[in-house]
Amino acid sequence: MPFARLASATTPTCHIGLGLAAVGRPGYINLGRDHDLPAGRSVEALRERTHELLDAAYAQGVRYFDVARSYGRSEEFLSDWLNTRPGLDDIVVGSKWGYTYTADWTTDAERHEVKDHSLATYGRQRAETAALLEDRLDLYQIHSLTPDSPALTDKELHATLAEAAATGVTVGFSTSGPAQADTIRAALAVTVDGEPLFRTVQSTYNVLETSAGPALAEAHDAGLTVIVKEAMANGRLAGEGAPDAVRGVAQAAGLGMDAVALAFVLLQPWVGVVLSGAATVNQLVSNLHAPVVDLDEERRAALTALVEEPGTYWQRRAQLPWH
């Protein structure tokens, strides 16, 4: 598996990845984007910002990079960066299919992305991804599975994904919504010719939303690499609106609230990679201090007390505006 490259890495940041959702398109739901991104947010401005982040991340030991078909031009921006570094063979590249970007590079579109987990969409988007990333793609994930997704029961799709896996591309899935644990367990049961189909899972897990934890532990025990997204709850765990407990732990540790939020996730024994969604180099540098945050029992207890009921958490997330 390509994630073996991370297992052999020795930098403290090798288990922190960089996700490009926040910089691959002009609009996203992360808080604080008005201050984080260039005012114009042109294609070239965000391409430049993405490349700055990739340069900084790689220089500081980050080795996993995460994009998706629906993240605007994220695959294109990453491809441009990789094409100038043909000898770079120690990184892992993951992308996702199942959502189509529909905002046409605007921030006020009625719909920014459309979900479709059909075999036809997979075929179209796999070709689009291949045109940009070619043989640099290591991991291809179904984007945001939920318990009602047809991708969990579509045998023809499963067979097609197994064929892709046979060519060397790792097949994985991501999850979303209050029933993430149910989705993970359903996906673990998917097999092709008696063999498990999925080798990675990417789920939301953070101080406020921990409900997927037991299922992610089961996935890890079953041999899947666990990738955690939204470790800062789309900005709710950093900045002016962060909970007092997070602020207090950060002040005591002498580090940023973002580093504390990421450190909480890194402490989970089943975590393979936790994603930074940084939109600026300064944010990325702060995120990368997570491995040195000292979360003793008292500090961990203060953070654990912040957990929300999953339905409440996901309802609030759904209300976040696209900036």
PDB file of C-alpha atoms in Angstrom:
ATOM      1  CA  MET A   1       0.000   0.000   0.000  1.00  0.00           C
ATOM      2  CA  PRO A   2       1.224   3.537  -0.699  1.00  0.00           C
ATOM      3  CA  PHE A   3       0.789   4.485   2.966  1.00  0.00           C
ATOM      4  CA  ALA A   4       3.818   2.327   3.713  1.00  0.00           C
ATOM      5  CA  ARG A   5       5.762   5.409   2.583  1.00  0.00           C
ATOM      6  CA  LEU A   6       4.440   7.221   5.636  1.00  0.00           C
ATOM      7  CA  ALA A   7       5.280   4.337   7.939  1.00  0.00           C
ATOM      8  CA  SER A   8       8.939   4.657   6.975  1.00  0.00           C
ATOM      9  CA  ALA A   9       9.012   8.442   7.445  1.00  0.00           C
ATOM     10  CA  THR A  10      10.590   9.740  10.620  1.00  0.00           C
ATOM     11  CA  THR A  11       9.559  13.410  10.715  1.00  0.00           C
ATOM     12  CA  PRO A  12       7.126  14.424  13.497  1.00  0.00           C
ATOM     13  CA  THR A  13       4.760  15.781  10.845  1.00  0.00           C
ATOM     14  CA  CYS A  14       4.580  12.698   8.620  1.00  0.00           C
ATOM     15  CA  HIS A  15       1.164  11.803  10.034  1.00  0.00           C
ATOM     16  CA  ILE A  16      -0.257  15.239   9.245  1.00  0.00           C
ATOM     17  CA  GLY A  17      -1.547  15.625   5.701  1.00  0.00           C
ATOM     18  CA  LEU A  18      -2.541  18.704   3.724  1.00  0.00           C
ATOM     19  CA  GLY A  19      -6.070  18.871   2.334  1.00  0.00           C
ATOM     20  CA  LEU A  20      -6.745  21.375  -0.437  1.00  0.00           C
ATOM     21  CA  ALA A  21     -10.503  21.842  -0.020  1.00  0.00           C
ATOM     22  CA  ALA A  22     -10.041  25.384   1.306  1.00  0.00           C
ATOM     23  CA  VAL A  23      -7.805  26.662  -1.495  1.00  0.00           C
ATOM     24  CA  GLY A  24      -8.937  24.720  -4.564  1.00  0.00           C
ATOM     25  CA  ARG A  25     -12.048  26.871  -5.076  1.00  0.00           C
ATOM     26  CA  PRO A  26     -13.105  30.393  -4.090  1.00  0.00           C
ATOM     27  CA  GLY A  27     -16.013  29.348  -1.836  1.00  0.00           C
ATOM     28  CA  TYR A  28     -16.036  26.942   1.114  1.00  0.00           C
ATOM     29  CA  ILE A  29     -17.665  26.646   4.548  1.00  0.00           C
ATOM     30  CA  ASN A  30     -14.551  27.107   6.700  1.00  0.00           C
ATOM     31  CA  LEU A  31     -14.800  30.082   9.035  1.00  0.00           C
ATOM     32  CA  GLY A  32     -12.386  32.986   8.570  1.00  0.00           C
ATOM     33  CA  ARG A  33     -11.907  32.712   4.823  1.00  0.00           C
ATOM     34  CA  ASP A  34     -12.558  36.430   4.338  1.00  0.00           C
ATOM     35  CA  HIS A  35      -9.234  37.062   6.080  1.00  0.00           C
ATOM     36  CA  ASP A  36      -7.348  34.000   4.855  1.00  0.00           C
ATOM     37  CA  LEU A  37      -7.586  34.281   1.075  1.00  0.00           C
ATOM     38  CA  PRO A  38      -6.774  36.988  -1.484  1.00  0.00           C
ATOM     39  CA  ALA A  39      -9.687  39.358  -2.041  1.00  0.00           C
ATOM     40  CA  GLY A  40      -9.978  38.559  -5.760  1.00  0.00           C
ATOM     41  CA  ARG A  41      -9.656  34.775  -5.405  1.00  0.00           C
ATOM     42  CA  SER A  42      -8.832  34.382  -9.075  1.00  0.00           C
ATOM     43  CA  VAL A  43      -7.746  31.012 -10.415  1.00  0.00           C
ATOM     44  CA  GLU A  44      -4.149  32.172 -10.593  1.00  0.00           C
ATOM     45  CA  ALA A  45      -4.212  33.657  -7.086  1.00  0.00           C
ATOM     46  CA  LEU A  46      -5.429  30.391  -5.587  1.00  0.00           C
ATOM     47  CA  ARG A  47      -3.049  28.361  -7.728  1.00  0.00           C
ATOM     48  CA  GLU A  48      -0.187  30.417  -6.318  1.00  0.00           C
ATOM     49  CA  ARG A  49      -1.482  30.067  -2.762  1.00  0.00           C
ATOM     50  CA  THR A  50      -1.853  26.294  -3.199  1.00  0.00           C
ATOM     51  CA  HIS A  51       1.695  25.959  -4.459  1.00  0.00           C
ATOM     52  CA  GLU A  52       3.007  28.030  -1.544  1.00  0.00           C
ATOM     53  CA  LEU A  53       1.240  25.694   0.864  1.00  0.00           C
ATOM     54  CA  LEU A  54       2.496  22.567  -0.885  1.00  0.00           C
ATOM     55  CA  ASP A  55       6.071  23.863  -0.846  1.00  0.00           C
ATOM     56  CA  ALA A  56       5.876  24.720   2.839  1.00  0.00           C
ATOM     57  CA  ALA A  57       4.197  21.453   3.755  1.00  0.00           C
ATOM     58  CA  TYR A  58       6.692  19.285   1.923  1.00  0.00           C
ATOM     59  CA  ALA A  59       9.650  21.227   3.341  1.00  0.00           C
ATOM     60  CA  GLN A  60       8.351  20.556   6.858  1.00  0.00           C
ATOM     61  CA  GLY A  61       7.804  16.836   6.432  1.00  0.00           C
ATOM     62  CA  VAL A  62       4.199  16.542   5.254  1.00  0.00           C
ATOM     63  CA  ARG A  63       3.877  13.609   2.865  1.00  0.00           C
ATOM     64  CA  TYR A  64       0.143  13.095   2.273  1.00  0.00           C
ATOM     65  CA  PHE A  65      -1.835  15.452   0.010  1.00  0.00           C
ATOM     66  CA  ASP A  66      -5.616  15.246  -0.323  1.00  0.00           C
ATOM     67  CA  VAL A  67      -7.802  16.603  -3.145  1.00  0.00           C
ATOM     68  CA  ALA A  68     -11.169  15.805  -4.755  1.00  0.00           C
ATOM     69  CA  ARG A  69     -13.057  16.284  -8.005  1.00  0.00           C
ATOM     70  CA  SER A  70     -15.418  18.677  -6.215  1.00  0.00           C
ATOM     71  CA  TYR A  71     -12.680  20.845  -4.707  1.00  0.00           C
ATOM     72  CA  GLY A  72     -12.713  23.199  -7.676  1.00  0.00           C
ATOM     73  CA  ARG A  73      -9.299  23.030  -9.342  1.00  0.00           C
ATOM     74  CA  SER A  74      -7.482  21.289  -6.507  1.00  0.00           C
ATOM     75  CA  GLU A  75      -6.427  18.323  -8.655  1.00  0.00           C
ATOM     76  CA  GLU A  76      -5.182  20.707 -11.346  1.00  0.00           C
ATOM     77  CA  PHE A  77      -3.217  22.804  -8.853  1.00  0.00           C
ATOM     78  CA  LEU A  78      -1.632  19.719  -7.305  1.00  0.00           C
ATOM     79  CA  SER A  79      -0.866  18.293 -10.736  1.00  0.00           C
ATOM     80  CA  ASP A  80       0.911  21.496 -11.781  1.00  0.00           C
ATOM     81  CA  TRP A  81       3.022  21.341  -8.641  1.00  0.00           C
ATOM     82  CA  LEU A  82       3.874  17.665  -9.095  1.00  0.00           C
ATOM     83  CA  ASN A  83       4.790  18.110 -12.755  1.00  0.00           C
ATOM     84  CA  THR A  84       7.636  20.428 -11.766  1.00  0.00           C
ATOM     85  CA  ARG A  85       8.923  17.771  -9.362  1.00  0.00           C
ATOM     86  CA  PRO A  86       9.092  14.546 -11.380  1.00  0.00           C
ATOM     87  CA  GLY A  87      11.513  12.911  -8.958  1.00  0.00           C
ATOM     88  CA  LEU A  88       9.284  13.323  -5.917  1.00  0.00           C
ATOM     89  CA  ASP A  89       8.580   9.706  -4.976  1.00  0.00           C
ATOM     90  CA  ASP A  90       8.083   9.828  -1.213  1.00  0.00           C
ATOM     91  CA  ILE A  91       4.575  11.311  -1.070  1.00  0.00           C
ATOM     92  CA  VAL A  92       1.062   9.859  -1.123  1.00  0.00           C
ATOM     93  CA  VAL A  93      -1.647  11.504  -3.226  1.00  0.00           C
ATOM     94  CA  GLY A  94      -5.328  10.893  -2.525  1.00  0.00           C
ATOM     95  CA  SER A  95      -8.360  12.161  -4.410  1.00  0.00           C
ATOM     96  CA  LYS A  96     -12.098  11.571  -4.217  1.00  0.00           C
ATOM     97  CA  TRP A  97     -14.964  11.062  -6.633  1.00  0.00           C
ATOM     98  CA  GLY A  98     -18.744  11.233  -6.178  1.00  0.00           C
ATOM     99  CA  TYR A  99     -19.352  14.980  -6.056  1.00  0.00           C
ATOM    100  CA  THR A 100     -19.286  17.292  -9.083  1.00  0.00           C
ATOM    101  CA  TYR A 101     -18.213  20.913  -8.613  1.00  0.00           C
ATOM    102  CA  THR A 102     -20.983  23.173  -9.954  1.00  0.00           C
ATOM    103  CA  ALA A 103     -20.189  26.688  -8.631  1.00  0.00           C
ATOM    104  CA  ASP A 104     -18.311  27.806 -11.776  1.00  0.00           C
ATOM    105  CA  TRP A 105     -15.669  29.598  -9.697  1.00  0.00           C
ATOM    106  CA  THR A 106     -18.159  31.763  -7.785  1.00  0.00           C
ATOM    107  CA  THR A 107     -18.887  32.110  -4.064  1.00  0.00           C
ATOM    108  CA  ASP A 108     -22.629  32.705  -4.330  1.00  0.00           C
ATOM    109  CA  ALA A 109     -23.801  29.742  -6.406  1.00  0.00           C
ATOM    110  CA  GLU A 110     -27.122  28.176  -5.472  1.00  0.00           C
ATOM    111  CA  ARG A 111     -25.386  24.776  -5.349  1.00  0.00           C
ATOM    112  CA  HIS A 112     -21.631  24.372  -5.065  1.00  0.00           C
ATOM    113  CA  GLU A 113     -21.509  20.617  -5.634  1.00  0.00           C
ATOM    114  CA  VAL A 114     -23.816  17.780  -6.628  1.00  0.00           C
ATOM    115  CA  LYS A 115     -23.552  14.283  -5.142  1.00  0.00           C
ATOM    116  CA  ASP A 116     -23.852  11.157  -7.318  1.00  0.00           C
ATOM    117  CA  HIS A 117     -22.317   7.805  -6.379  1.00  0.00           C
ATOM    118  CA  SER A 118     -23.313   5.999  -9.570  1.00  0.00           C
ATOM    119  CA  LEU A 119     -21.021   3.873 -11.711  1.00  0.00           C
ATOM    120  CA  ALA A 120     -21.433   6.380 -14.549  1.00  0.00           C
ATOM    121  CA  THR A 121     -20.147   9.217 -12.368  1.00  0.00           C
ATOM    122  CA  TYR A 122     -17.217   7.100 -11.257  1.00  0.00           C
ATOM    123  CA  GLY A 123     -16.267   6.381 -14.867  1.00  0.00           C
ATOM    124  CA  ARG A 124     -16.447  10.044 -15.857  1.00  0.00           C
ATOM    125  CA  GLN A 125     -14.592  11.376 -12.848  1.00  0.00           C
ATOM    126  CA  ARG A 126     -11.958   8.644 -12.879  1.00  0.00           C
ATOM    127  CA  ALA A 127     -11.068   9.715 -16.408  1.00  0.00           C
ATOM    128  CA  GLU A 128     -10.982  13.382 -15.352  1.00  0.00           C
ATOM    129  CA  THR A 129      -8.709  12.595 -12.425  1.00  0.00           C
ATOM    130  CA  ALA A 130      -6.442  10.432 -14.578  1.00  0.00           C
ATOM    131  CA  ALA A 131      -6.055  13.257 -17.109  1.00  0.00           C
ATOM    132  CA  LEU A 132      -4.590  15.437 -14.357  1.00  0.00           C
ATOM    133  CA  LEU A 133      -2.829  13.119 -11.924  1.00  0.00           C
ATOM    134  CA  GLU A 134      -2.074  10.130 -14.174  1.00  0.00           C
ATOM    135  CA  ASP A 135       0.266   7.736 -12.376  1.00  0.00           C
ATOM    136  CA  ARG A 136       0.725  10.064  -9.383  1.00  0.00           C
ATOM    137  CA  LEU A 137      -2.649   9.003  -7.929  1.00  0.00           C
ATOM    138  CA  ASP A 138      -2.230   6.560  -5.038  1.00  0.00           C
ATOM    139  CA  LEU A 139      -5.659   6.612  -3.401  1.00  0.00           C
ATOM    140  CA  TYR A 140      -9.138   7.116  -4.895  1.00  0.00           C
ATOM    141  CA  GLN A 141     -11.977   7.474  -2.401  1.00  0.00           C
ATOM    142  CA  ILE A 142     -15.755   7.526  -2.656  1.00  0.00           C
ATOM    143  CA  HIS A 143     -16.631  11.012  -1.432  1.00  0.00           C
ATOM    144  CA  SER A 144     -18.879  11.284   1.643  1.00  0.00           C
ATOM    145  CA  LEU A 145     -20.608   7.942   1.937  1.00  0.00           C
ATOM    146  CA  THR A 146     -23.745   7.836   4.083  1.00  0.00           C
ATOM    147  CA  PRO A 147     -25.788   4.749   5.072  1.00  0.00           C
ATOM    148  CA  ASP A 148     -28.249   5.300   2.198  1.00  0.00           C
ATOM    149  CA  SER A 149     -25.585   5.608  -0.501  1.00  0.00           C
ATOM    150  CA  PRO A 150     -26.065   3.209  -3.439  1.00  0.00           C
ATOM    151  CA  ALA A 151     -22.289   2.799  -3.508  1.00  0.00           C
ATOM    152  CA  LEU A 152     -22.590   0.475  -0.515  1.00  0.00           C
ATOM    153  CA  THR A 153     -24.728  -2.033  -2.430  1.00  0.00           C
ATOM    154  CA  ASP A 154     -23.861  -1.551  -6.128  1.00  0.00           C
ATOM    155  CA  LYS A 155     -22.088  -4.817  -7.014  1.00  0.00           C
ATOM    156  CA  GLU A 156     -21.152  -3.607 -10.500  1.00  0.00           C
ATOM    157  CA  LEU A 157     -19.472  -0.559  -8.990  1.00  0.00           C
ATOM    158  CA  HIS A 158     -17.681  -2.757  -6.464  1.00  0.00           C
ATOM    159  CA  ALA A 159     -16.328  -4.965  -9.243  1.00  0.00           C
ATOM    160  CA  THR A 160     -15.113  -1.912 -11.161  1.00  0.00           C
ATOM    161  CA  LEU A 161     -13.391  -0.500  -8.081  1.00  0.00           C
ATOM    162  CA  ALA A 162     -11.751  -3.877  -7.463  1.00  0.00           C
ATOM    163  CA  GLU A 163     -10.393  -3.776 -11.018  1.00  0.00           C
ATOM    164  CA  ALA A 164      -8.877  -0.369 -10.267  1.00  0.00           C
ATOM    165  CA  ALA A 165      -7.348  -1.752  -7.083  1.00  0.00           C
ATOM    166  CA  ALA A 166      -5.787  -4.564  -9.096  1.00  0.00           C
ATOM    167  CA  THR A 167      -3.888  -1.950 -11.124  1.00  0.00           C
ATOM    168  CA  GLY A 168      -2.328  -0.515  -7.971  1.00  0.00           C
ATOM    169  CA  VAL A 169      -4.708   2.284  -6.973  1.00  0.00           C
ATOM    170  CA  THR A 170      -5.838   1.974  -3.360  1.00  0.00           C
ATOM    171  CA  VAL A 171      -9.635   2.163  -3.011  1.00  0.00           C
ATOM    172  CA  GLY A 172     -11.104   3.991  -0.036  1.00  0.00           C
ATOM    173  CA  PHE A 173     -14.098   5.986   1.108  1.00  0.00           C
ATOM    174  CA  SER A 174     -14.905   9.060   3.163  1.00  0.00           C
ATOM    175  CA  THR A 175     -17.906   9.589   5.416  1.00  0.00           C
ATOM    176  CA  SER A 176     -20.131  12.446   6.476  1.00  0.00           C
ATOM    177  CA  GLY A 177     -23.155  13.065   8.678  1.00  0.00           C
ATOM    178  CA  PRO A 178     -24.366  11.918  12.097  1.00  0.00           C
ATOM    179  CA  ALA A 179     -24.387   8.220  11.137  1.00  0.00           C
ATOM    180  CA  GLN A 180     -20.704   7.955  10.219  1.00  0.00           C
ATOM    181  CA  ALA A 181     -20.221   4.906  12.459  1.00  0.00           C
ATOM    182  CA  ASP A 182     -23.019   3.018  10.689  1.00  0.00           C
ATOM    183  CA  THR A 183     -21.508   3.910   7.313  1.00  0.00           C
ATOM    184  CA  ILE A 184     -18.044   2.735   8.316  1.00  0.00           C
ATOM    185  CA  ARG A 185     -19.322  -0.618   9.557  1.00  0.00           C
ATOM    186  CA  ALA A 186     -21.404  -1.129   6.409  1.00  0.00           C
ATOM    187  CA  ALA A 187     -18.386  -0.363   4.225  1.00  0.00           C
ATOM    188  CA  LEU A 188     -16.191  -2.779   6.173  1.00  0.00           C
ATOM    189  CA  ALA A 189     -18.616  -5.544   5.158  1.00  0.00           C
ATOM    190  CA  VAL A 190     -18.235  -4.860   1.417  1.00  0.00           C
ATOM    191  CA  THR A 191     -16.226  -7.589  -0.294  1.00  0.00           C
ATOM    192  CA  VAL A 192     -15.374  -8.627  -3.848  1.00  0.00           C
ATOM    193  CA  ASP A 193     -14.549 -12.297  -4.392  1.00  0.00           C
ATOM    194  CA  GLY A 194     -14.322 -12.704  -0.645  1.00  0.00           C
ATOM    195  CA  GLU A 195     -11.783  -9.918  -0.146  1.00  0.00           C
ATOM    196  CA  PRO A 196     -12.456  -6.546   1.548  1.00  0.00           C
ATOM    197  CA  LEU A 197     -12.808  -3.790  -1.051  1.00  0.00           C
ATOM    198  CA  PHE A 198     -11.816  -0.726   0.946  1.00  0.00           C
ATOM    199  CA  ARG A 199      -8.344  -0.144   2.347  1.00  0.00           C
ATOM    200  CA  THR A 200      -8.770   3.390   3.757  1.00  0.00           C
ATOM    201  CA  VAL A 201     -11.454   5.414   5.489  1.00  0.00           C
ATOM    202  CA  GLN A 202     -11.565   9.205   5.862  1.00  0.00           C
ATOM    203  CA  SER A 203     -13.970  10.542   8.493  1.00  0.00           C
ATOM    204  CA  THR A 204     -14.772  13.636  10.510  1.00  0.00           C
ATOM    205  CA  TYR A 205     -13.437  13.396  14.058  1.00  0.00           C
ATOM    206  CA  ASN A 206     -12.665  16.272  16.391  1.00  0.00           C
ATOM    207  CA  VAL A 207     -13.103  17.555  19.938  1.00  0.00           C
ATOM    208  CA  LEU A 208     -16.779  18.286  19.245  1.00  0.00           C
ATOM    209  CA  GLU A 209     -17.632  15.187  17.164  1.00  0.00           C
ATOM    210  CA  THR A 210     -16.207  11.891  18.389  1.00  0.00           C
ATOM    211  CA  SER A 211     -19.056   9.517  17.529  1.00  0.00           C
ATOM    212  CA  ALA A 212     -17.137   7.729  14.760  1.00  0.00           C
ATOM    213  CA  GLY A 213     -14.274   6.819  17.085  1.00  0.00           C
ATOM    214  CA  PRO A 214     -15.226   3.214  17.960  1.00  0.00           C
ATOM    215  CA  ALA A 215     -15.993   2.367  14.323  1.00  0.00           C
ATOM    216  CA  LEU A 216     -12.720   3.940  13.187  1.00  0.00           C
ATOM    217  CA  ALA A 217     -10.902   1.798  15.749  1.00  0.00           C
ATOM    218  CA  GLU A 218     -12.608  -1.251  14.231  1.00  0.00           C
ATOM    219  CA  ALA A 219     -11.533  -0.139  10.755  1.00  0.00           C
ATOM    220  CA  HIS A 220      -7.949   0.237  11.953  1.00  0.00           C
ATOM    221  CA  ASP A 221      -8.048  -3.217  13.509  1.00  0.00           C
ATOM    222  CA  ALA A 222      -9.336  -4.571  10.187  1.00  0.00           C
ATOM    223  CA  GLY A 223      -6.232  -3.193   8.456  1.00  0.00           C
ATOM    224  CA  LEU A 224      -7.561   0.054   6.998  1.00  0.00           C
ATOM    225  CA  THR A 225      -5.585   3.289   7.152  1.00  0.00           C
ATOM    226  CA  VAL A 226      -7.671   5.900   8.980  1.00  0.00           C
ATOM    227  CA  ILE A 227      -7.555   9.493   7.718  1.00  0.00           C
ATOM    228  CA  VAL A 228      -9.224  12.180   9.835  1.00  0.00           C
ATOM    229  CA  LYS A 229     -10.728  15.283   8.250  1.00  0.00           C
ATOM    230  CA  GLU A 230     -12.247  18.416   9.781  1.00  0.00           C
ATOM    231  CA  ALA A 231     -10.161  18.084  12.936  1.00  0.00           C
ATOM    232  CA  MET A 232     -10.797  21.782  13.606  1.00  0.00           C
ATOM    233  CA  ALA A 233     -14.541  21.537  12.929  1.00  0.00           C
ATOM    234  CA  ASN A 234     -14.377  23.872   9.923  1.00  0.00           C
ATOM    235  CA  GLY A 235     -12.771  26.582  12.045  1.00  0.00           C
ATOM    236  CA  ARG A 236     -15.023  26.294  15.107  1.00  0.00           C
ATOM    237  CA  LEU A 237     -12.058  25.165  17.228  1.00  0.00           C
ATOM    238  CA  ALA A 238      -9.828  28.109  16.329  1.00  0.00           C
ATOM    239  CA  GLY A 239     -10.255  31.849  16.211  1.00  0.00           C
ATOM    240  CA  GLU A 240     -12.545  34.139  18.163  1.00  0.00           C
ATOM    241  CA  GLY A 241     -15.386  31.650  18.450  1.00  0.00           C
ATOM    242  CA  ALA A 242     -13.352  28.771  19.860  1.00  0.00           C
ATOM    243  CA  PRO A 243     -14.543  27.201  23.133  1.00  0.00           C
ATOM    244  CA  ASP A 244     -12.941  28.552  26.302  1.00  0.00           C
ATOM    245  CA  ALA A 245     -11.571  25.115  27.143  1.00  0.00           C
ATOM    246  CA  VAL A 246      -9.623  24.946  23.880  1.00  0.00           C
ATOM    247  CA  ARG A 247      -8.385  28.482  24.410  1.00  0.00           C
ATOM    248  CA  GLY A 248      -7.289  27.638  27.954  1.00  0.00           C
ATOM    249  CA  VAL A 249      -5.376  24.514  26.943  1.00  0.00           C
ATOM    250  CA  ALA A 250      -3.663  26.424  24.146  1.00  0.00           C
ATOM    251  CA  GLN A 251      -2.599  29.208  26.489  1.00  0.00           C
ATOM    252  CA  ALA A 252      -1.250  26.707  28.998  1.00  0.00           C
ATOM    253  CA  ALA A 253       0.658  24.874  26.268  1.00  0.00           C
ATOM    254  CA  GLY A 254       1.952  28.087  24.713  1.00  0.00           C
ATOM    255  CA  LEU A 255       0.738  27.014  21.277  1.00  0.00           C
ATOM    256  CA  GLY A 256      -2.187  27.712  18.959  1.00  0.00           C
ATOM    257  CA  MET A 257      -5.718  26.446  19.422  1.00  0.00           C
ATOM    258  CA  ASP A 258      -5.426  24.765  16.023  1.00  0.00           C
ATOM    259  CA  ALA A 259      -2.401  22.767  17.183  1.00  0.00           C
ATOM    260  CA  VAL A 260      -4.328  21.674  20.287  1.00  0.00           C
ATOM    261  CA  ALA A 261      -7.281  20.507  18.176  1.00  0.00           C
ATOM    262  CA  LEU A 262      -5.016  18.495  15.880  1.00  0.00           C
ATOM    263  CA  ALA A 263      -3.055  17.079  18.823  1.00  0.00           C
ATOM    264  CA  PHE A 264      -6.282  15.740  20.341  1.00  0.00           C
ATOM    265  CA  VAL A 265      -6.854  13.716  17.168  1.00  0.00           C
ATOM    266  CA  LEU A 266      -3.248  12.542  16.838  1.00  0.00           C
ATOM    267  CA  LEU A 267      -3.481  10.974  20.294  1.00  0.00           C
ATOM    268  CA  GLN A 268      -6.054   8.456  19.084  1.00  0.00           C
ATOM    269  CA  PRO A 269      -4.194   5.150  18.577  1.00  0.00           C
ATOM    270  CA  TRP A 270      -6.104   4.305  15.387  1.00  0.00           C
ATOM    271  CA  VAL A 271      -5.214   7.491  13.475  1.00  0.00           C
ATOM    272  CA  GLY A 272      -2.995   7.110  10.428  1.00  0.00           C
ATOM    273  CA  VAL A 273      -3.197  10.653   9.062  1.00  0.00           C
ATOM    274  CA  VAL A 274      -4.939  13.805  10.266  1.00  0.00           C
ATOM    275  CA  LEU A 275      -5.536  16.505   7.674  1.00  0.00           C
ATOM    276  CA  SER A 276      -4.615  20.138   7.965  1.00  0.00           C
ATOM    277  CA  GLY A 277      -6.987  22.352   6.000  1.00  0.00           C
ATOM    278  CA  ALA A 278      -4.715  25.387   6.219  1.00  0.00           C
ATOM    279  CA  ALA A 279      -5.374  28.265   3.838  1.00  0.00           C
ATOM    280  CA  THR A 280      -2.219  30.228   4.682  1.00  0.00           C
ATOM    281  CA  VAL A 281       1.385  29.230   5.314  1.00  0.00           C
ATOM    282  CA  ASN A 282       1.215  30.730   8.815  1.00  0.00           C
ATOM    283  CA  GLN A 283      -1.790  28.526   9.596  1.00  0.00           C
ATOM    284  CA  LEU A 284       0.061  25.497   8.279  1.00  0.00           C
ATOM    285  CA  VAL A 285       3.132  26.225  10.399  1.00  0.00           C
ATOM    286  CA  SER A 286       0.920  26.566  13.466  1.00  0.00           C
ATOM    287  CA  ASN A 287      -0.915  23.314  12.618  1.00  0.00           C
ATOM    288  CA  LEU A 288       2.388  21.472  12.352  1.00  0.00           C
ATOM    289  CA  HIS A 289       3.177  22.173  16.012  1.00  0.00           C
ATOM    290  CA  ALA A 290       0.494  19.618  16.938  1.00  0.00           C
ATOM    291  CA  PRO A 291       2.941  16.736  17.586  1.00  0.00           C
ATOM    292  CA  VAL A 292       4.649  18.688  20.394  1.00  0.00           C
ATOM    293  CA  VAL A 293       1.476  19.728  22.251  1.00  0.00           C
ATOM    294  CA  ASP A 294       1.461  18.215  25.743  1.00  0.00           C
ATOM    295  CA  LEU A 295      -2.075  17.015  26.439  1.00  0.00           C
ATOM    296  CA  ASP A 296      -1.967  15.578  29.928  1.00  0.00           C
ATOM    297  CA  GLU A 297      -4.943  13.825  31.510  1.00  0.00           C
ATOM    298  CA  GLU A 298      -6.438  17.059  32.856  1.00  0.00           C
ATOM    299  CA  ARG A 299      -6.212  18.866  29.529  1.00  0.00           C
ATOM    300  CA  ARG A 300      -7.638  15.914  27.648  1.00  0.00           C
ATOM    301  CA  ALA A 301     -10.555  15.753  30.070  1.00  0.00           C
ATOM    302  CA  ALA A 302     -11.278  19.452  29.522  1.00  0.00           C
ATOM    303  CA  LEU A 303     -11.405  18.903  25.757  1.00  0.00           C
ATOM    304  CA  THR A 304     -13.405  15.685  25.953  1.00  0.00           C
ATOM    305  CA  ALA A 305     -16.106  17.519  27.919  1.00  0.00           C
ATOM    306  CA  LEU A 306     -16.856  19.657  24.842  1.00  0.00           C
ATOM    307  CA  VAL A 307     -18.314  16.811  22.765  1.00  0.00           C
ATOM    308  CA  GLU A 308     -21.683  17.492  21.128  1.00  0.00           C
ATOM    309  CA  GLU A 309     -24.503  15.134  20.223  1.00  0.00           C
ATOM    310  CA  PRO A 310     -23.876  14.101  16.572  1.00  0.00           C
ATOM    311  CA  GLY A 311     -27.201  15.397  15.281  1.00  0.00           C
ATOM    312  CA  THR A 312     -26.547  18.796  16.857  1.00  0.00           C
ATOM    313  CA  TYR A 313     -23.009  18.956  15.486  1.00  0.00           C
ATOM    314  CA  TRP A 314     -24.011  18.104  11.933  1.00  0.00           C
ATOM    315  CA  GLN A 315     -27.002  20.424  11.979  1.00  0.00           C
ATOM    316  CA  ARG A 316     -24.735  23.295  12.942  1.00  0.00           C
ATOM    317  CA  ARG A 317     -22.230  22.320  10.251  1.00  0.00           C
ATOM    318  CA  ALA A 318     -25.005  22.358   7.651  1.00  0.00           C
ATOM    319  CA  GLN A 319     -25.792  25.929   8.631  1.00  0.00           C
ATOM    320  CA  LEU A 320     -22.260  27.221   7.992  1.00  0.00           C
ATOM    321  CA  PRO A 321     -22.359  29.623   5.031  1.00  0.00           C
ATOM    322  CA  TRP A 322     -20.211  29.254   1.923  1.00  0.00           C
ATOM    323  CA  HIS A 323     -17.742  32.141   2.124  1.00  0.00           C
TER     324      HIS A 323
END
